[in-house]
Short mmCIF file of C-alpha atoms and ligand atoms in Angstrom, two decimals:
data_model
loop_
_atom_site.label_atom_id
_atom_site.label_comp_id
_atom_site.label_asym_id
_atom_site.label_seq_id
_atom_site.Cartn_x
_atom_site.Cartn_y
_atom_site.Cartn_z
CA MET Q 1 -83.11 -67.47 -190.98
CA SER Q 2 -79.23 -66.38 -189.30
CA SER Q 3 -79.35 -66.05 -185.38
CA PRO Q 4 -79.58 -62.27 -184.11
CA THR Q 5 -76.08 -61.28 -183.14
CA LEU Q 6 -75.21 -59.33 -180.06
CA ALA Q 7 -75.29 -56.33 -182.15
CA ASP Q 8 -78.98 -56.93 -183.22
CA ARG Q 9 -79.77 -57.65 -179.66
CA LEU Q 10 -78.82 -55.01 -178.11
CA ALA Q 11 -80.15 -52.41 -180.92
CA LEU Q 12 -83.57 -54.93 -180.70
CA VAL Q 13 -83.76 -53.58 -176.86
CA SER Q 14 -82.38 -50.21 -177.20
CA GLY Q 15 -85.75 -50.29 -179.26
CA GLY Q 16 -87.87 -51.25 -176.70
CA VAL Q 17 -86.73 -48.66 -173.98
CA ALA Q 18 -87.43 -46.07 -176.86
CA ASP Q 19 -90.96 -47.45 -177.48
CA ALA Q 20 -91.49 -47.84 -173.57
CA ALA Q 21 -90.15 -44.47 -172.55
CA ARG Q 22 -92.01 -42.74 -175.68
CA GLU Q 23 -95.24 -44.29 -174.19
CA ALA Q 24 -94.51 -43.50 -170.91
CA GLY Q 25 -94.23 -39.24 -171.88
CA ARG Q 26 -90.57 -39.87 -170.37
CA ASP Q 27 -87.63 -38.96 -172.87
CA PRO Q 28 -85.21 -42.19 -173.47
CA ALA Q 29 -82.46 -39.85 -172.57
CA GLU Q 30 -82.99 -39.89 -168.54
CA ILE Q 31 -82.61 -44.12 -168.67
CA THR Q 32 -79.77 -46.29 -167.80
CA THR Q 33 -79.55 -49.14 -169.45
CA ILE Q 34 -77.05 -51.28 -167.36
CA VAL Q 35 -76.35 -54.71 -169.06
CA VAL Q 36 -75.73 -57.57 -166.91
CA THR Q 37 -73.31 -59.75 -167.57
CA LYS Q 38 -72.70 -62.27 -164.82
CA PHE Q 39 -71.44 -66.00 -166.02
CA HIS Q 40 -70.56 -64.26 -169.33
CA PRO Q 41 -66.48 -63.89 -170.29
CA ALA Q 42 -64.76 -60.60 -170.11
CA ALA Q 43 -64.47 -60.88 -173.60
CA LEU Q 44 -68.06 -60.49 -173.92
CA VAL Q 45 -67.85 -57.06 -171.74
CA ARG Q 46 -65.42 -55.88 -174.47
CA GLU Q 47 -67.17 -56.52 -177.42
CA LEU Q 48 -70.24 -54.80 -175.88
CA HIS Q 49 -67.99 -51.95 -174.80
CA GLY Q 50 -67.24 -51.70 -178.61
CA LEU Q 51 -70.61 -50.96 -179.47
CA GLY Q 52 -71.01 -48.80 -176.86
CA VAL Q 53 -71.64 -49.85 -174.09
CA ARG Q 54 -70.50 -48.52 -170.60
CA ASP Q 55 -72.64 -49.38 -167.98
CA PHE Q 56 -72.15 -53.56 -166.19
CA GLY Q 57 -73.64 -55.12 -163.87
CA GLU Q 58 -72.10 -58.31 -161.65
CA ASN Q 59 -74.03 -59.95 -158.96
CA ARG Q 60 -70.96 -61.97 -158.24
CA HIS Q 61 -68.07 -60.43 -155.82
CA GLN Q 62 -65.24 -61.86 -156.82
CA GLU Q 63 -66.51 -62.75 -161.19
CA ALA Q 64 -66.98 -58.88 -160.53
CA GLN Q 65 -63.68 -58.15 -159.35
CA ALA Q 66 -62.01 -60.01 -161.88
CA LYS Q 67 -63.72 -58.74 -164.44
CA ALA Q 68 -62.95 -54.94 -164.05
CA ALA Q 69 -59.33 -56.15 -163.25
CA GLU Q 70 -59.08 -57.37 -166.65
CA LEU Q 71 -60.54 -54.56 -168.32
CA ALA Q 72 -59.25 -52.07 -166.42
CA GLU Q 73 -57.63 -50.03 -169.11
CA LEU Q 74 -61.56 -49.38 -170.46
CA ASP Q 75 -63.67 -46.67 -169.57
CA LEU Q 76 -66.05 -48.63 -167.67
CA CYS Q 77 -68.67 -48.30 -164.91
CA TRP Q 78 -69.69 -50.94 -162.69
CA HIS Q 79 -72.55 -51.56 -160.59
CA PHE Q 80 -72.56 -54.27 -158.22
CA VAL Q 81 -76.60 -55.76 -158.07
CA GLY Q 82 -75.90 -58.80 -156.11
CA GLN Q 83 -76.07 -59.85 -152.61
CA LEU Q 84 -73.15 -58.14 -150.57
CA GLN Q 85 -71.33 -59.47 -147.76
CA SER Q 86 -70.01 -56.86 -145.27
CA LYS Q 87 -66.96 -58.48 -145.78
CA LYS Q 88 -66.26 -57.91 -149.06
CA ALA Q 89 -67.51 -54.26 -149.53
CA LYS Q 90 -64.91 -52.40 -148.80
CA ALA Q 91 -63.27 -54.60 -151.68
CA ALA Q 92 -66.67 -53.86 -154.16
CA ARG Q 93 -66.21 -50.14 -153.33
CA ALA Q 94 -62.67 -50.40 -154.67
CA TYR Q 95 -64.05 -51.43 -158.71
CA ALA Q 96 -67.96 -50.73 -158.24
CA SER Q 97 -69.29 -47.15 -159.67
CA VAL Q 98 -72.76 -47.97 -157.70
CA ILE Q 99 -73.90 -50.44 -155.72
CA HIS Q 100 -77.75 -51.50 -156.15
CA SER Q 101 -77.96 -54.10 -153.30
CA LEU Q 102 -78.33 -51.97 -149.97
CA ASP Q 103 -79.96 -54.39 -147.57
CA ARG Q 104 -78.78 -54.72 -144.18
CA ASP Q 105 -76.81 -52.35 -141.81
CA SER Q 106 -73.73 -54.10 -141.63
CA VAL Q 107 -73.33 -53.72 -145.07
CA VAL Q 108 -73.97 -50.02 -145.24
CA ASP Q 109 -71.38 -49.69 -142.15
CA ALA Q 110 -69.08 -51.72 -144.10
CA LEU Q 111 -69.02 -49.62 -147.10
CA ALA Q 112 -68.97 -45.75 -145.19
CA ALA Q 113 -66.07 -43.92 -146.09
CA PRO Q 114 -63.28 -43.76 -143.41
CA GLU Q 115 -63.63 -41.46 -140.25
CA ASN Q 116 -61.87 -37.75 -141.60
CA ASP Q 117 -60.96 -38.75 -144.60
CA ASP Q 118 -61.69 -35.93 -147.07
CA ALA Q 119 -60.85 -37.53 -149.61
CA ALA Q 120 -62.66 -40.77 -149.81
CA THR Q 121 -64.43 -41.52 -152.71
CA VAL Q 122 -68.23 -41.18 -152.60
CA ILE Q 123 -70.17 -44.44 -153.59
CA ASP Q 124 -73.64 -43.97 -155.17
CA CYS Q 125 -75.72 -46.79 -153.66
CA PHE Q 126 -79.27 -47.70 -154.06
CA VAL Q 127 -81.28 -48.86 -151.20
CA GLN Q 128 -83.04 -52.79 -152.33
CA LEU Q 129 -86.36 -52.51 -151.30
CA ASN Q 130 -87.80 -56.51 -150.67
CA LEU Q 131 -91.41 -57.03 -152.43
CA THR Q 132 -92.60 -60.57 -151.24
CA ASP Q 133 -92.51 -62.05 -148.10
CA ASP Q 134 -89.95 -64.32 -148.44
CA PRO Q 135 -86.43 -62.85 -146.31
CA GLY Q 136 -84.18 -65.05 -148.52
CA ARG Q 137 -84.99 -62.76 -151.87
CA GLY Q 138 -82.72 -60.36 -150.84
CA GLY Q 139 -83.97 -56.10 -150.05
CA VAL Q 140 -85.38 -54.84 -146.75
CA ALA Q 141 -88.46 -55.35 -145.65
CA GLY Q 142 -91.35 -52.43 -146.32
CA ALA Q 143 -91.34 -51.80 -142.53
CA GLU Q 144 -87.87 -51.70 -142.83
CA PHE Q 145 -87.91 -49.19 -145.48
CA GLU Q 146 -87.94 -45.70 -144.11
CA ARG Q 147 -85.33 -46.36 -141.07
CA MET Q 148 -82.65 -48.05 -143.48
CA THR Q 149 -83.06 -45.17 -145.64
CA GLU Q 150 -81.80 -42.62 -143.28
CA ARG Q 151 -79.02 -45.32 -142.01
CA VAL Q 152 -77.67 -44.73 -145.42
CA LEU Q 153 -77.98 -40.77 -145.58
CA ALA Q 154 -76.27 -40.65 -142.11
CA THR Q 155 -73.11 -42.78 -143.22
CA PRO Q 156 -70.65 -40.37 -144.45
CA GLY Q 157 -69.18 -41.44 -148.03
CA LEU Q 158 -72.68 -42.72 -149.78
CA ARG Q 159 -74.79 -40.69 -151.88
CA LEU Q 160 -78.47 -42.76 -151.97
CA LEU Q 161 -79.65 -42.84 -155.56
CA GLY Q 162 -83.09 -44.30 -154.80
CA VAL Q 163 -84.61 -47.39 -154.48
CA MET Q 164 -84.64 -50.84 -156.63
CA ALA Q 165 -86.38 -53.66 -156.62
CA VAL Q 166 -86.96 -57.00 -158.43
CA ALA Q 167 -90.40 -57.86 -159.77
CA PRO Q 168 -92.13 -60.87 -158.07
CA LEU Q 169 -92.49 -64.07 -159.95
CA ASP Q 170 -95.81 -64.43 -158.46
CA GLU Q 171 -96.46 -60.43 -159.03
CA GLN Q 172 -97.96 -58.78 -162.07
CA PRO Q 173 -94.49 -56.68 -162.97
CA ARG Q 174 -96.69 -53.63 -164.00
CA HIS Q 175 -98.50 -53.80 -160.19
CA ALA Q 176 -94.84 -54.85 -158.51
CA PHE Q 177 -93.35 -51.80 -159.93
CA ALA Q 178 -96.54 -49.46 -158.97
CA ARG Q 179 -95.42 -50.61 -155.54
CA VAL Q 180 -91.84 -49.17 -155.74
CA ARG Q 181 -92.69 -45.65 -157.24
CA GLU Q 182 -94.70 -45.83 -153.89
CA TYR Q 183 -91.58 -46.33 -152.10
CA SER Q 184 -89.95 -44.46 -154.15
CA GLU Q 185 -91.64 -41.56 -153.26
CA ARG Q 186 -91.69 -42.24 -149.43
CA MET Q 187 -87.85 -42.03 -150.25
CA ARG Q 188 -87.83 -38.77 -151.62
CA ALA Q 189 -89.82 -37.52 -148.81
CA LEU Q 190 -87.08 -37.97 -146.84
CA ALA Q 191 -84.11 -37.39 -148.92
CA PRO Q 192 -85.65 -35.08 -152.42
CA GLU Q 193 -82.60 -36.05 -154.42
CA ALA Q 194 -82.70 -38.98 -154.16
CA ARG Q 195 -85.10 -39.89 -156.78
CA TYR Q 196 -83.86 -42.76 -159.23
CA ILE Q 197 -85.47 -46.25 -159.22
CA SER Q 198 -83.22 -49.26 -160.01
CA ALA Q 199 -85.74 -51.46 -161.77
CA GLY Q 200 -86.63 -54.02 -164.60
CA MET Q 201 -84.93 -56.32 -166.48
CA SER Q 202 -85.09 -58.66 -169.86
CA GLY Q 203 -88.75 -59.62 -168.93
CA ASP Q 204 -90.24 -56.70 -167.31
CA PHE Q 205 -88.17 -53.22 -168.74
CA ARG Q 206 -91.06 -51.75 -170.22
CA GLU Q 207 -94.07 -52.17 -166.97
CA ALA Q 208 -91.18 -50.55 -165.04
CA ILE Q 209 -90.20 -47.38 -167.52
CA LEU Q 210 -94.01 -46.88 -167.35
CA GLU Q 211 -94.23 -46.65 -163.71
CA GLY Q 212 -90.64 -44.39 -163.73
CA ALA Q 213 -87.59 -46.66 -163.47
CA THR Q 214 -84.24 -45.02 -164.59
CA HIS Q 215 -82.14 -47.52 -164.17
CA LEU Q 216 -83.14 -50.93 -165.90
CA ARG Q 217 -80.48 -54.06 -165.11
CA ILE Q 218 -80.91 -56.04 -168.63
CA GLY Q 219 -79.24 -59.82 -168.67
CA SER Q 220 -79.92 -62.27 -171.09
CA ALA Q 221 -82.37 -60.11 -174.10
CA ILE Q 222 -79.04 -58.31 -174.74
CA THR Q 223 -76.34 -61.17 -174.22
CA GLY Q 224 -78.06 -63.87 -175.34
CA ASN Q 225 -78.73 -66.97 -172.69
CA ARG Q 226 -76.61 -67.33 -169.55
CA PRO Q 227 -73.17 -69.76 -169.60
CA GLY Q 228 -73.36 -72.50 -166.70
CA PRO Q 229 -76.07 -71.80 -163.78
CA GLY Q 230 -77.96 -68.11 -163.76
C1 PLP E 1 -79.31 -61.29 -163.16
C2 PLP E 1 -80.05 -60.00 -162.87
C3 PLP E 1 -80.42 -59.00 -163.54
C4 PLP E 1 -80.61 -59.85 -165.02
O1 PLP E 1 -81.69 -60.24 -165.22
P1 PLP E 1 -82.06 -61.17 -166.87
O2 PLP E 1 -83.02 -61.86 -166.86
O3 PLP E 1 -80.90 -61.66 -167.12
O4 PLP E 1 -82.16 -59.37 -167.97
C5 PLP E 1 -81.13 -58.25 -163.20
N1 PLP E 1 -80.67 -58.14 -161.94
C6 PLP E 1 -80.14 -58.22 -161.22
C7 PLP E 1 -80.04 -58.13 -159.38
C8 PLP E 1 -79.80 -59.44 -161.67
O5 PLP E 1 -79.53 -60.68 -160.84
#
């Protein structure tokens, strides 16, 4: 049997998303699948666009910026899902429609729209929650979550969509995503419209959907193995 094509893998994941949504009693149409194309060439993004994909995720600024420039003629929605340095934040704002990884005051401040600039575009964003005790993993600690939420809400030019998280390697994904759902409820107590949840990757999107995820970030299950490190 020949190995599955990109279209096969995309269809398999779409089917899995629809199945999990049904299992959760949810409408699959309320779930956005972002295909994470880090380390893959722009040609793969073009191929996925031909298959109907519009939402793409990248986790390194320079690579994302280059791909967005190369594919500028396509109607793509770029999601930045990696660690963002404050000095790169303004440049990321230029091509990214959504930033999933707000976890530092300096990045929030750098993304703010210039004062008195009513024409400045609004950028959608998620506060990333760190579900581990390791500060190196990215995301704010639980104890900082509400404070960071308030800061984003007070920053002009940012529209808070919700909470983003990555399930820890040493915790059952369903359990981890249940914790994310609790934080989502805490955020909605402060900002009722910030109801979205960015959670679920290739290996755990079913569990994420069962716990309310609205934005899946799926790489290798669709793209195949990443070339090089990743
Ligand atoms: C790479 C990456 C993903 C996708 O990972 P897969 O396991 O390949 O699906 C999702 N989220 C973030 C933040 C990533 O860096």
